[in-house]
PDB file of C-alpha atoms and ligand atoms in Angstrom:
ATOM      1  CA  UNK A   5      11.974 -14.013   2.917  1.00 81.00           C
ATOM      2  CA  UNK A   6      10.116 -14.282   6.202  1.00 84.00           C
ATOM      3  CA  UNK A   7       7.314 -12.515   7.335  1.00 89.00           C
ATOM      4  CA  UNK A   8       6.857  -9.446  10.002  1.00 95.00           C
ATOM      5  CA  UNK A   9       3.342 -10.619  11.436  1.00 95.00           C
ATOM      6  CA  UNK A  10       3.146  -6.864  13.312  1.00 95.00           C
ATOM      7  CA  UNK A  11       3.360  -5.270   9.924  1.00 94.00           C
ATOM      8  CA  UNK A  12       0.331  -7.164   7.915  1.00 93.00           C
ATOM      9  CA  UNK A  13      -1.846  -5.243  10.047  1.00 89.00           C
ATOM     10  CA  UNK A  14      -2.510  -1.318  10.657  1.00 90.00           C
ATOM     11  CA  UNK A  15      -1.537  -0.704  14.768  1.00 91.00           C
ATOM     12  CA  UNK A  16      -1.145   2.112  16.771  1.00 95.00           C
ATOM     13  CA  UNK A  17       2.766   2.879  16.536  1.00 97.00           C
ATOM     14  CA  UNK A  18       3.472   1.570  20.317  1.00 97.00           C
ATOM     15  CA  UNK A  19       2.014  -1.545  18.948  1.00 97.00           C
ATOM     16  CA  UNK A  20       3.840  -1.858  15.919  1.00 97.00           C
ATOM     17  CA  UNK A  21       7.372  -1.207  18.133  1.00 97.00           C
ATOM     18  CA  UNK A  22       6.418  -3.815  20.642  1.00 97.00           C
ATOM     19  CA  UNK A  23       5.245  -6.106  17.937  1.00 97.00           C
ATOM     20  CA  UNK A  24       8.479  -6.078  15.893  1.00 97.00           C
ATOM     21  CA  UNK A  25      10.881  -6.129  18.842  1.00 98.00           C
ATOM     22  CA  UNK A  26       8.757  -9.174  20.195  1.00 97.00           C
ATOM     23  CA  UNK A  27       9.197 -10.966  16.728  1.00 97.00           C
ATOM     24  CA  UNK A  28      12.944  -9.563  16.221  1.00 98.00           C
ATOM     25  CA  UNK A  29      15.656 -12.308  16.754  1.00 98.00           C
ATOM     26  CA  UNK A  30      18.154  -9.356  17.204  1.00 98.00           C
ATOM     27  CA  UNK A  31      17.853  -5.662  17.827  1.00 98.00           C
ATOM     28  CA  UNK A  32      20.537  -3.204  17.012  1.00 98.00           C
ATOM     29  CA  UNK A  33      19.291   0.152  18.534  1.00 98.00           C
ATOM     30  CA  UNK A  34      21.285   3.398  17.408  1.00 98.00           C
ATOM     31  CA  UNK A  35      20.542   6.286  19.535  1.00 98.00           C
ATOM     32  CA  UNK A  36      20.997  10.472  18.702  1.00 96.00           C
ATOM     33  CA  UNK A  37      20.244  13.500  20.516  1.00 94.00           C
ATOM     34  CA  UNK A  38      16.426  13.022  19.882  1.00 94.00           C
ATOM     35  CA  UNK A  39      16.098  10.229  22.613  1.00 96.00           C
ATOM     36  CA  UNK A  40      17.893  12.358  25.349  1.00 95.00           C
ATOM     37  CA  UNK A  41      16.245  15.288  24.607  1.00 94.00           C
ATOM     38  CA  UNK A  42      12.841  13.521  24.340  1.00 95.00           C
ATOM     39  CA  UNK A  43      13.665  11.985  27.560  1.00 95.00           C
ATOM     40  CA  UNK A  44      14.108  15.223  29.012  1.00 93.00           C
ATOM     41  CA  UNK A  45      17.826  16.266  28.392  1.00 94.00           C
ATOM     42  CA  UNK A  46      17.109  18.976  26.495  1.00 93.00           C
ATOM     43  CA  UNK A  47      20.313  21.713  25.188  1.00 93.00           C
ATOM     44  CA  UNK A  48      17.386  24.216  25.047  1.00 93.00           C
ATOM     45  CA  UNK A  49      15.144  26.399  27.572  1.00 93.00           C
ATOM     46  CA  UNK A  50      15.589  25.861  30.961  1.00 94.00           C
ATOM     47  CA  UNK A  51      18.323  23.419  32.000  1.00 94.00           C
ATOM     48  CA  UNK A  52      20.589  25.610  29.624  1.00 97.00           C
ATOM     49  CA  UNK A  53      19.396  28.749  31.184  1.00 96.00           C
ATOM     50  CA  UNK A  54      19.663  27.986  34.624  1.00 96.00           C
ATOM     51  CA  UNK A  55      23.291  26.423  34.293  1.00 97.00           C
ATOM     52  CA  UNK A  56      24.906  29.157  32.503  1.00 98.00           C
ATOM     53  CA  UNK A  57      23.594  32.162  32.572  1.00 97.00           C
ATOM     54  CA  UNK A  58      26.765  34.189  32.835  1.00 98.00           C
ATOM     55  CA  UNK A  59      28.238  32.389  29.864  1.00 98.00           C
ATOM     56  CA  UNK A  60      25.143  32.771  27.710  1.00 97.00           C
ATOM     57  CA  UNK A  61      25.129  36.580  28.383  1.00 97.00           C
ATOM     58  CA  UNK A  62      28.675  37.061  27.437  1.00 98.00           C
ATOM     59  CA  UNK A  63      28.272  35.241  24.227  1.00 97.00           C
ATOM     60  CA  UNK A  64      24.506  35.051  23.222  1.00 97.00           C
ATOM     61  CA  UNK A  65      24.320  31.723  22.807  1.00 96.00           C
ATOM     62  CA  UNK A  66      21.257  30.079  21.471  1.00 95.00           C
ATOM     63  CA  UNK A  67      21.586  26.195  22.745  1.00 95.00           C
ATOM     64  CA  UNK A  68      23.687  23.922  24.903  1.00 95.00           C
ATOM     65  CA  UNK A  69      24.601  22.200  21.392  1.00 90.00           C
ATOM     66  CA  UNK A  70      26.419  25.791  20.276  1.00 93.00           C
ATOM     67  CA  UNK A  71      27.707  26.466  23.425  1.00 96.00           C
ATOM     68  CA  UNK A  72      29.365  23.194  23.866  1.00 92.00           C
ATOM     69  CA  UNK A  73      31.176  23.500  19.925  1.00 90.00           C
ATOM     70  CA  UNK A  74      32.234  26.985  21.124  1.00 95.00           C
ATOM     71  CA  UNK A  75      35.996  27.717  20.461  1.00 95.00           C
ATOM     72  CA  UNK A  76      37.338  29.370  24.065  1.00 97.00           C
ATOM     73  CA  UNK A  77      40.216  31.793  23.830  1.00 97.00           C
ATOM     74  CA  UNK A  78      42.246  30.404  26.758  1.00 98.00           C
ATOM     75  CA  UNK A  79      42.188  26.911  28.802  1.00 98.00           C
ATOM     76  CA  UNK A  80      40.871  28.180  32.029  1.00 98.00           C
ATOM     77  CA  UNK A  81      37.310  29.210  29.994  1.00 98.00           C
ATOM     78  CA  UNK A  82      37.008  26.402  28.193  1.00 98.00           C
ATOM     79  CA  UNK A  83      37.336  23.686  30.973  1.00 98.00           C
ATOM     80  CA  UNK A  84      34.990  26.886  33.307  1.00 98.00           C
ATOM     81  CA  UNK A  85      32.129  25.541  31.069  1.00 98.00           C
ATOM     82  CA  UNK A  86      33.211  22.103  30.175  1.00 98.00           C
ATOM     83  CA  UNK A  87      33.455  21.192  34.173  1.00 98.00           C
ATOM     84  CA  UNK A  88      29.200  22.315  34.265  1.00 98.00           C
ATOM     85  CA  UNK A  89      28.301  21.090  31.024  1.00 97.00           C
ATOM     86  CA  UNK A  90      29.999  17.510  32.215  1.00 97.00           C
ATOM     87  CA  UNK A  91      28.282  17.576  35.840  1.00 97.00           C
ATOM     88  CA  UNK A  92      25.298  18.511  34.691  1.00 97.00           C
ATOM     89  CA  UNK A  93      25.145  15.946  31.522  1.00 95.00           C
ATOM     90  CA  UNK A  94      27.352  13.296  33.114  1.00 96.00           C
ATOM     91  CA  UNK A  95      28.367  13.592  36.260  1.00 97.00           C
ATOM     92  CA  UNK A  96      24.679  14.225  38.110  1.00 96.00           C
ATOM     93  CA  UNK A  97      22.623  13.053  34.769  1.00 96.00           C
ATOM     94  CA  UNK A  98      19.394  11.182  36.445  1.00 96.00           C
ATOM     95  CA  UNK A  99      17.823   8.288  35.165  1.00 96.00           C
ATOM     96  CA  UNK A 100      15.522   8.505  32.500  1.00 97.00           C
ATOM     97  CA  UNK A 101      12.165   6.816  32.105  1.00 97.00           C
ATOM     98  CA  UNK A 102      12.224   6.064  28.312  1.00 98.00           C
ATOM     99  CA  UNK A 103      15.958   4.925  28.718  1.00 98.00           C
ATOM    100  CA  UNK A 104      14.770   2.628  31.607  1.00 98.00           C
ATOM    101  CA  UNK A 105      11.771   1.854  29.122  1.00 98.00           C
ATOM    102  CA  UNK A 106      13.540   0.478  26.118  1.00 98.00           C
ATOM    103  CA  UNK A 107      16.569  -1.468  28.130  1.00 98.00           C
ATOM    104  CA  UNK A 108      13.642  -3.483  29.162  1.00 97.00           C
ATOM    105  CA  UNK A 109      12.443  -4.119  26.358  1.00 97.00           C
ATOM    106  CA  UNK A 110      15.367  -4.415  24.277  1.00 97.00           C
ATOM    107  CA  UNK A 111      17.104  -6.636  26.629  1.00 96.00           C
ATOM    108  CA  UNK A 112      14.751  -9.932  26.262  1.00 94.00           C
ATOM    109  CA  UNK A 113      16.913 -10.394  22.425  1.00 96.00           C
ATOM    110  CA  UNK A 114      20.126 -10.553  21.594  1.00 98.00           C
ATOM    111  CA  UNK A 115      21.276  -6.766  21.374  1.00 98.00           C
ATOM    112  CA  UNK A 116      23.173  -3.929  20.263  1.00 98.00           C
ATOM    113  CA  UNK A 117      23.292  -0.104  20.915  1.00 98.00           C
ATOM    114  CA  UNK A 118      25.230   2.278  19.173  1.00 98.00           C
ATOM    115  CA  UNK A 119      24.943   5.958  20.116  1.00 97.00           C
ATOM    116  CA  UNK A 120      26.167   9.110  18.805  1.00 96.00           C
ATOM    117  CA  UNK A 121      25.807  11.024  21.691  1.00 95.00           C
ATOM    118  CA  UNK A 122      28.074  11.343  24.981  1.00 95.00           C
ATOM    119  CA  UNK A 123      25.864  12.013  27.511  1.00 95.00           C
ATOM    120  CA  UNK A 124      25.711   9.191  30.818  1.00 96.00           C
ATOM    121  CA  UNK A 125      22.006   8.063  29.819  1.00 97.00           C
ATOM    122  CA  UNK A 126      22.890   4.323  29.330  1.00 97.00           C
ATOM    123  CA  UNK A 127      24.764   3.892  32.780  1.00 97.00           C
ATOM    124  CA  UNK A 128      22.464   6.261  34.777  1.00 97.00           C
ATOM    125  CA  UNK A 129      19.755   3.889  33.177  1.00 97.00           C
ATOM    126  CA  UNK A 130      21.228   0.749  34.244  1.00 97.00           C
ATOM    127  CA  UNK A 131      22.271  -0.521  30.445  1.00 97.00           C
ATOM    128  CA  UNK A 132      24.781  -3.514  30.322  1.00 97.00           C
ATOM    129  CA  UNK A 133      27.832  -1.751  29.425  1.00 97.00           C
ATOM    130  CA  UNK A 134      29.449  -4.097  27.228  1.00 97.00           C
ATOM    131  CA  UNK A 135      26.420  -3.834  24.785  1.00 98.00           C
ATOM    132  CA  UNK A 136      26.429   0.161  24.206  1.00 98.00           C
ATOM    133  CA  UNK A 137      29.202   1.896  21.773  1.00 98.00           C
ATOM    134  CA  UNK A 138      30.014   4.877  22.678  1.00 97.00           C
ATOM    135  CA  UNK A 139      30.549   6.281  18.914  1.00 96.00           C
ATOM    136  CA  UNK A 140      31.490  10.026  19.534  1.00 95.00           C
ATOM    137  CA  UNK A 141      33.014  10.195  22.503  1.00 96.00           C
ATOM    138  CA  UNK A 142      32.243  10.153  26.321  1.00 95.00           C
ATOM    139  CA  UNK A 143      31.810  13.491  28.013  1.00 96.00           C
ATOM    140  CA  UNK A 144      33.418  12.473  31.027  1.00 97.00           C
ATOM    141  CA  UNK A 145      36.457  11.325  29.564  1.00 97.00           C
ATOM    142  CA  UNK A 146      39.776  13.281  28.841  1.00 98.00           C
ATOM    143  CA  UNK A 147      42.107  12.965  26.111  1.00 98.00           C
ATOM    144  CA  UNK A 148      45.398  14.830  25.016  1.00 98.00           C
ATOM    145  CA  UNK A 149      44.228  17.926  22.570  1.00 97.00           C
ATOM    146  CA  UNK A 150      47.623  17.304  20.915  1.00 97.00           C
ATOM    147  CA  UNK A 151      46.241  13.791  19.978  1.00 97.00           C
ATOM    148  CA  UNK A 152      49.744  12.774  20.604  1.00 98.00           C
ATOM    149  CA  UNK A 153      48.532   9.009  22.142  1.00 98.00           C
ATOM    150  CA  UNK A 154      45.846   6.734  22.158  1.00 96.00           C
ATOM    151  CA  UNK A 155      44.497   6.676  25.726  1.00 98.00           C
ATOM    152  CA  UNK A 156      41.614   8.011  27.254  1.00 98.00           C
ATOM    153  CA  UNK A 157      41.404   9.458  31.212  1.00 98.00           C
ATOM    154  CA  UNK A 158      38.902  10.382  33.477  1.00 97.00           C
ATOM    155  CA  UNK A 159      38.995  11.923  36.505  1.00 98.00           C
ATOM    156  CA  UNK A 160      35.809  12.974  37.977  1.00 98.00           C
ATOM    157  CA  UNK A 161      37.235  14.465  41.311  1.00 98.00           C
ATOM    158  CA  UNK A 162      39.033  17.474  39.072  1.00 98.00           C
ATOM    159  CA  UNK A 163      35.729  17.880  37.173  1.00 98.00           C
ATOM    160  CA  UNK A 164      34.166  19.122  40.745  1.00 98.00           C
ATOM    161  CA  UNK A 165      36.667  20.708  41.511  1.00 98.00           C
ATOM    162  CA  UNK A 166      36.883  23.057  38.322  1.00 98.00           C
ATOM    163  CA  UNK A 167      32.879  23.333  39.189  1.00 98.00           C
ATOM    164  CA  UNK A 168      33.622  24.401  42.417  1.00 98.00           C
ATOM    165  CA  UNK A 169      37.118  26.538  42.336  1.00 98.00           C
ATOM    166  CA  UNK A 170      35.756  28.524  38.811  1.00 98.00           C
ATOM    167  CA  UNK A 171      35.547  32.441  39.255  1.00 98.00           C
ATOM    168  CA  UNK A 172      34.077  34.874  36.365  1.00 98.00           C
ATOM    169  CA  UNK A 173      34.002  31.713  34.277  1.00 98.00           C
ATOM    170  CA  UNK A 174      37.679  30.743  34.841  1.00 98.00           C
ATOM    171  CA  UNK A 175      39.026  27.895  36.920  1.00 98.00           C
ATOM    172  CA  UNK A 176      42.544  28.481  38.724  1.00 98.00           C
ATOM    173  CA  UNK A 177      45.440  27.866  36.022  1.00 98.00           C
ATOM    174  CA  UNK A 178      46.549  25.580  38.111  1.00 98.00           C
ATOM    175  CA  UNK A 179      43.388  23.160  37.518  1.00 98.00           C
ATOM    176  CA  UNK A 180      44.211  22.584  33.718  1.00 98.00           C
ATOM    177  CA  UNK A 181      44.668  19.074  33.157  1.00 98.00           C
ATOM    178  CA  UNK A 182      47.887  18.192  31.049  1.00 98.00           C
ATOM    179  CA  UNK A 183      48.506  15.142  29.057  1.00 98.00           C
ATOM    180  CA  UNK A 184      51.315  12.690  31.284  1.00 97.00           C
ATOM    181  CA  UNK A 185      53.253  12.086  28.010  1.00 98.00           C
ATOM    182  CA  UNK A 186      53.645  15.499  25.734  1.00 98.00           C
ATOM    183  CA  UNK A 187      52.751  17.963  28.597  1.00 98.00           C
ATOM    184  CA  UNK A 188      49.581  19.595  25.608  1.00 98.00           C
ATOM    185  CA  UNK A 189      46.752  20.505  27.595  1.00 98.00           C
ATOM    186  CA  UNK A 190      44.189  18.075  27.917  1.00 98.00           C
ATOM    187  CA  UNK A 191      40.311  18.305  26.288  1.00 97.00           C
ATOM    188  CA  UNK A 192      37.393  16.000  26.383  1.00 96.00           C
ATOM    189  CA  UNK A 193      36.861  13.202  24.540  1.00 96.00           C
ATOM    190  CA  UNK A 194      34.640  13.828  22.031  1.00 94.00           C
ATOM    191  CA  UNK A 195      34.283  13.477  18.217  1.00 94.00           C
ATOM    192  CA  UNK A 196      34.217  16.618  16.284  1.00 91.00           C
ATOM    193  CA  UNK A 197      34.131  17.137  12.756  1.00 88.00           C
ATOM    194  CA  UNK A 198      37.551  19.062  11.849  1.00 89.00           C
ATOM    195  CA  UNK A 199      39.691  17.130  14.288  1.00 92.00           C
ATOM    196  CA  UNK A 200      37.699  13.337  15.246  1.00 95.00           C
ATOM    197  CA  UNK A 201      38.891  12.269  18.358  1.00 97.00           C
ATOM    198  CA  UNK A 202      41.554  10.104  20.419  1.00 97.00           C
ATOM    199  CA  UNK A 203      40.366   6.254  19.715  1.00 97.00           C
ATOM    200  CA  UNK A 204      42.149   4.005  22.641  1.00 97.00           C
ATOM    201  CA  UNK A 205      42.141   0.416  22.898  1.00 97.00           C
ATOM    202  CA  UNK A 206      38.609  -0.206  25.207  1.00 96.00           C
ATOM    203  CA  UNK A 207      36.570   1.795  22.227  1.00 97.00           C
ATOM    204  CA  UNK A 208      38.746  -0.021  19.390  1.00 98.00           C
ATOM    205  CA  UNK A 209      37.833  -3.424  20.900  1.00 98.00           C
ATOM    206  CA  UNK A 210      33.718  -2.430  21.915  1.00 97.00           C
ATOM    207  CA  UNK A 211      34.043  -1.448  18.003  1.00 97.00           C
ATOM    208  CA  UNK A 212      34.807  -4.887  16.796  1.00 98.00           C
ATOM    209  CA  UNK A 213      32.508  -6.371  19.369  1.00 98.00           C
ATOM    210  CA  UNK A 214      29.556  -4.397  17.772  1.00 98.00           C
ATOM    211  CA  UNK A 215      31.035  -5.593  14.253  1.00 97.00           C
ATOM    212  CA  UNK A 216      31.104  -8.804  15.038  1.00 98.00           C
ATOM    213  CA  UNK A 217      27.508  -8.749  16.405  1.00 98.00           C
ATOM    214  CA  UNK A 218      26.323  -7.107  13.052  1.00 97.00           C
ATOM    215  CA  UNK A 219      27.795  -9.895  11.438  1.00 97.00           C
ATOM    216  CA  UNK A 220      26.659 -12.905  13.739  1.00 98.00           C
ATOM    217  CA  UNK A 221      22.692 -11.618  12.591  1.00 97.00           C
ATOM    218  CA  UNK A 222      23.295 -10.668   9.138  1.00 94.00           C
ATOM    219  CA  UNK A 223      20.627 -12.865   7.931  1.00 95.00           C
ATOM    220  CA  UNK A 224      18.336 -13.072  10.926  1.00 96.00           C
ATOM    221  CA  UNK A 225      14.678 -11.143  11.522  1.00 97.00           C
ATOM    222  CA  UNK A 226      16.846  -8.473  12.768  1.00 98.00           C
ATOM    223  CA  UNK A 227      15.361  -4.654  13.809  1.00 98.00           C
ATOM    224  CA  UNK A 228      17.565  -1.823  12.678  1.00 98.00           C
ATOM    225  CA  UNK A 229      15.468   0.688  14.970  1.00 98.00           C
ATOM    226  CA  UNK A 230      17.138   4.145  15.054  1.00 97.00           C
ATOM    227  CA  UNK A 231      15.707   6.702  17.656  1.00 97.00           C
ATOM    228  CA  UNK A 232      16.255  10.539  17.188  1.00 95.00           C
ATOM    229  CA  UNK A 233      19.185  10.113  15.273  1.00 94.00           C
ATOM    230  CA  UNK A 234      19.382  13.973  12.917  1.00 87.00           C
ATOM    231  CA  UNK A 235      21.119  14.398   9.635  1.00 84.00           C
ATOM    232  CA  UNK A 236      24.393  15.906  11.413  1.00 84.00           C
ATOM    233  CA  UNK A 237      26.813  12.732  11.564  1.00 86.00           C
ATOM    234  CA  UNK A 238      24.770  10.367   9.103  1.00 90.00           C
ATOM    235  CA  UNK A 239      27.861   7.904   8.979  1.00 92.00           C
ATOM    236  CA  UNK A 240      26.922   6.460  12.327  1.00 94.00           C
ATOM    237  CA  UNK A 241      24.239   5.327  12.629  1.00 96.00           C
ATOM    238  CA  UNK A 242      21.556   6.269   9.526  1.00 95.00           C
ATOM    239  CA  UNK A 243      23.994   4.914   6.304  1.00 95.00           C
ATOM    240  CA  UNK A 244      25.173   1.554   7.987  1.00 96.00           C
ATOM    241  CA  UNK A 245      21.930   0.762   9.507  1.00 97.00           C
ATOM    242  CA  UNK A 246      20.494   1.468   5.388  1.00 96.00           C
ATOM    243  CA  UNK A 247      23.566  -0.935   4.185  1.00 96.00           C
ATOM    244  CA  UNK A 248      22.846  -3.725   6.612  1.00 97.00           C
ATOM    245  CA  UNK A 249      18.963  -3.934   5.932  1.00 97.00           C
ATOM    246  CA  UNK A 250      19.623  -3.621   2.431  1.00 96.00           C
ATOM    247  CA  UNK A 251      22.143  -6.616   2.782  1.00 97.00           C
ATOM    248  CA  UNK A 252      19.214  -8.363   4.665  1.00 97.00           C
ATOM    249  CA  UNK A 253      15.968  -9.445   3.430  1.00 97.00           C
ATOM    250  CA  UNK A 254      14.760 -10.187   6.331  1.00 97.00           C
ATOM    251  CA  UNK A 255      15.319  -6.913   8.395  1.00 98.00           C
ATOM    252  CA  UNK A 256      13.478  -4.226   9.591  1.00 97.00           C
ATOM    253  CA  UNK A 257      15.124  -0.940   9.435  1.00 97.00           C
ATOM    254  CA  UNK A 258      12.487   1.257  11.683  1.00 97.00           C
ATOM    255  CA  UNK A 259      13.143   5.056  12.306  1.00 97.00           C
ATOM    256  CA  UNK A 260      11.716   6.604  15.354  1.00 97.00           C
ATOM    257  CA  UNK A 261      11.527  10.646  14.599  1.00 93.00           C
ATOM    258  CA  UNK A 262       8.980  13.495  14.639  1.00 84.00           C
ATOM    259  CA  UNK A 263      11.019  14.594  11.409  1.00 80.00           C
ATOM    260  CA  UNK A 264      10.690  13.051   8.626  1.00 75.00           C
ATOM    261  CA  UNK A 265      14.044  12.355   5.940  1.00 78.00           C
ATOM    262  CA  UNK A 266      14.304  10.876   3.015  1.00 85.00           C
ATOM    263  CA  UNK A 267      14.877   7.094   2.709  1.00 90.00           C
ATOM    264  CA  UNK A 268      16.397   5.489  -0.146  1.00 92.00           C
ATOM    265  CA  UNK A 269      14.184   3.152  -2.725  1.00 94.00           C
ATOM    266  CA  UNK A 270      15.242   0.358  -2.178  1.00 93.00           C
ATOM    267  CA  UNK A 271      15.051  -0.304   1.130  1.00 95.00           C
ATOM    268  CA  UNK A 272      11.387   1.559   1.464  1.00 95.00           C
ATOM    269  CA  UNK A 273       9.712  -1.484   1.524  1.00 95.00           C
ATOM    270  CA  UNK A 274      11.624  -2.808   4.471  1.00 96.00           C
ATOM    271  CA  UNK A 275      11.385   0.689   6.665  1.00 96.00           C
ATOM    272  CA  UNK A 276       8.753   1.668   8.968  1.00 96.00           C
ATOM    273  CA  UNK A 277       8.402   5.114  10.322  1.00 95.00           C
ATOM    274  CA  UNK A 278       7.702   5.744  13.953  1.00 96.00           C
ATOM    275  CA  UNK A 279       6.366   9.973  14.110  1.00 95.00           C
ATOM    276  CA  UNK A 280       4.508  10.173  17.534  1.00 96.00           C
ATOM    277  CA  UNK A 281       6.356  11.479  20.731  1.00 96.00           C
ATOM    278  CA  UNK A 282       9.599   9.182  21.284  1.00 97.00           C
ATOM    279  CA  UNK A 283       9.220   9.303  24.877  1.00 97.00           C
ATOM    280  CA  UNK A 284       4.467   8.058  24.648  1.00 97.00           C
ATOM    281  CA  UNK A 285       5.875   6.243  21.857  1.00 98.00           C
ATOM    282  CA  UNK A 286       8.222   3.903  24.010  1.00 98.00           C
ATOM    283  CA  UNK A 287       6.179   3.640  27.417  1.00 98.00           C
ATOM    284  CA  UNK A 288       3.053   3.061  25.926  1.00 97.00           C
ATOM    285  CA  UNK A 289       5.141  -0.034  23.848  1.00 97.00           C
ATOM    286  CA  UNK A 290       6.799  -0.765  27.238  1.00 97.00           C
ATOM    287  CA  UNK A 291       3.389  -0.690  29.322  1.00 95.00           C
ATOM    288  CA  UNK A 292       1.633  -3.244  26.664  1.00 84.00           C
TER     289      UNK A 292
HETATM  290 ZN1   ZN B  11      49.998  14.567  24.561  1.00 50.32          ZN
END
């Protein structure tokens, strides 16, 4: 079993997450809603309220998180607020500073991201593509709501447009994208719970690339090091990162979150738990 030098020693948390990724052969990072909204892409207070105030007066919405599961009555509604939710957490999505932050560091080893969330963080940040999965979906892209094929669209032109043409939170009937081989209307491409979501061939293949990178450092100093990833969608990210320390002697399986859950027995030993700020956390680690 080989030895995490960072660890022997009590260190200020930054510390410890520089120390292990500088010591890591390989990092897998698996990123949830915590890191964006840490990073300032927060579904709550402001950039909610400012975006859609009509909608959240019609329907009392709490967060940008409700809002975006809501179940619209017609087409023309639905894409109304899909169109602003995708500009605003896509489209026009800035870069962020703890994104920018951890690419750097990160990207000295051999890595891996996997993310649950759909927002445009990684490009906007200027991650290498090829090395982020995409596990639930992109915002920006489109997909038949009939699920009747398996390819994914995008068309950011019609997105401003909807943004732009959209009256009393309807865009023109004539807007609503329909899928080119069953005629259903088309919906973004994003995982949900009841239905999952269209799979085409580019996220089938970054799938096996991320599999097969799992597999090329399955007995390496690897860091499993999971950043704000909740208890919704466990499946991801939090169980296989558990299964692949577990599998590993010689891993790290370090969870970055200001809440703390419960972590199975026998990997205790091999977990370290990050609870400062995300965001101080990572630029303090960064600025070392
Ligand atoms: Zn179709």
């Amino acid at each position: 079993m080989k030895v995490w030098k960072t660890l022997e020693q009590k260190h200020p948390e930054s510390e410890i997450l520089k120390g292990v990724l500088d010591e890591a052969d390989a990092v897998v990072v698996g990123i949830g809603a915590g890191m964006s909204a840490a990073d300032g892409f927060t579904y709550i207070g402001e950039r909610f309220n400012s975006n859609f105030p009509d909608f959240i007066e019609k329907y009392k919405w709490l967060d940008m998180l409700q809002a975006s599961l809501y179940k619209f009555s017609t087409w023309e509604e639905y894409w109304a607020f899909q169109s602003r939710f995708i500009k605003l957490n896509y489209l026009d999505q800035p870069a962020g500073e703890a994104y920018i932050a951890l690419k750097e560091m990160i990207e000295k080893k051999p890595y891996y991201v996997i993310t649950t969330n759909a927002d445009n963080a990684f490009y906007a940040a200027g991650y290498n593509m090829d090395k982020v999965l995409y596990y639930q979906g992109e915002y920006v892209r489109l997909q038949c709501s009939d699920f009747c094929h398996d390819k994914t669209y995008r068309d950011d032109d019609l997105i401003l447009e909807m943004v732009e043409k959209q009256v009393d939170m309807k865009i023109p009937s004539e807007l609503v994208p329909h899928c080119p081989e069953c005629g259903a209307p088309m919906e973004k491409n994003k995982r949900t719970a009841e239905k999952g979501m269209v799979e085409d061939d580019a996220f089938n293949a970054q799938k096996d690339d991320y599999n097969a990178f799992l597999k090329a450092y399955d007995s390496d100093k690897v860091v499993y090091l999971e950043i704000g990833v909740g208890h919704t969608t466990p499946q991801f990210i939090k169980h296989p990162f558990w299964r692949q320390t577990r599998q590993n002697e010689n891993a790290l399986f370090v969870t970055m979150n200001q809440k703390s859950y419960r972590i199975p027995e026998a990997i205790k030993p091999q977990t370290v738990f990050l609870t400062d700020d995300i965001k101080e956390t990572i630029l303090n680690a960064h600025n070392n």
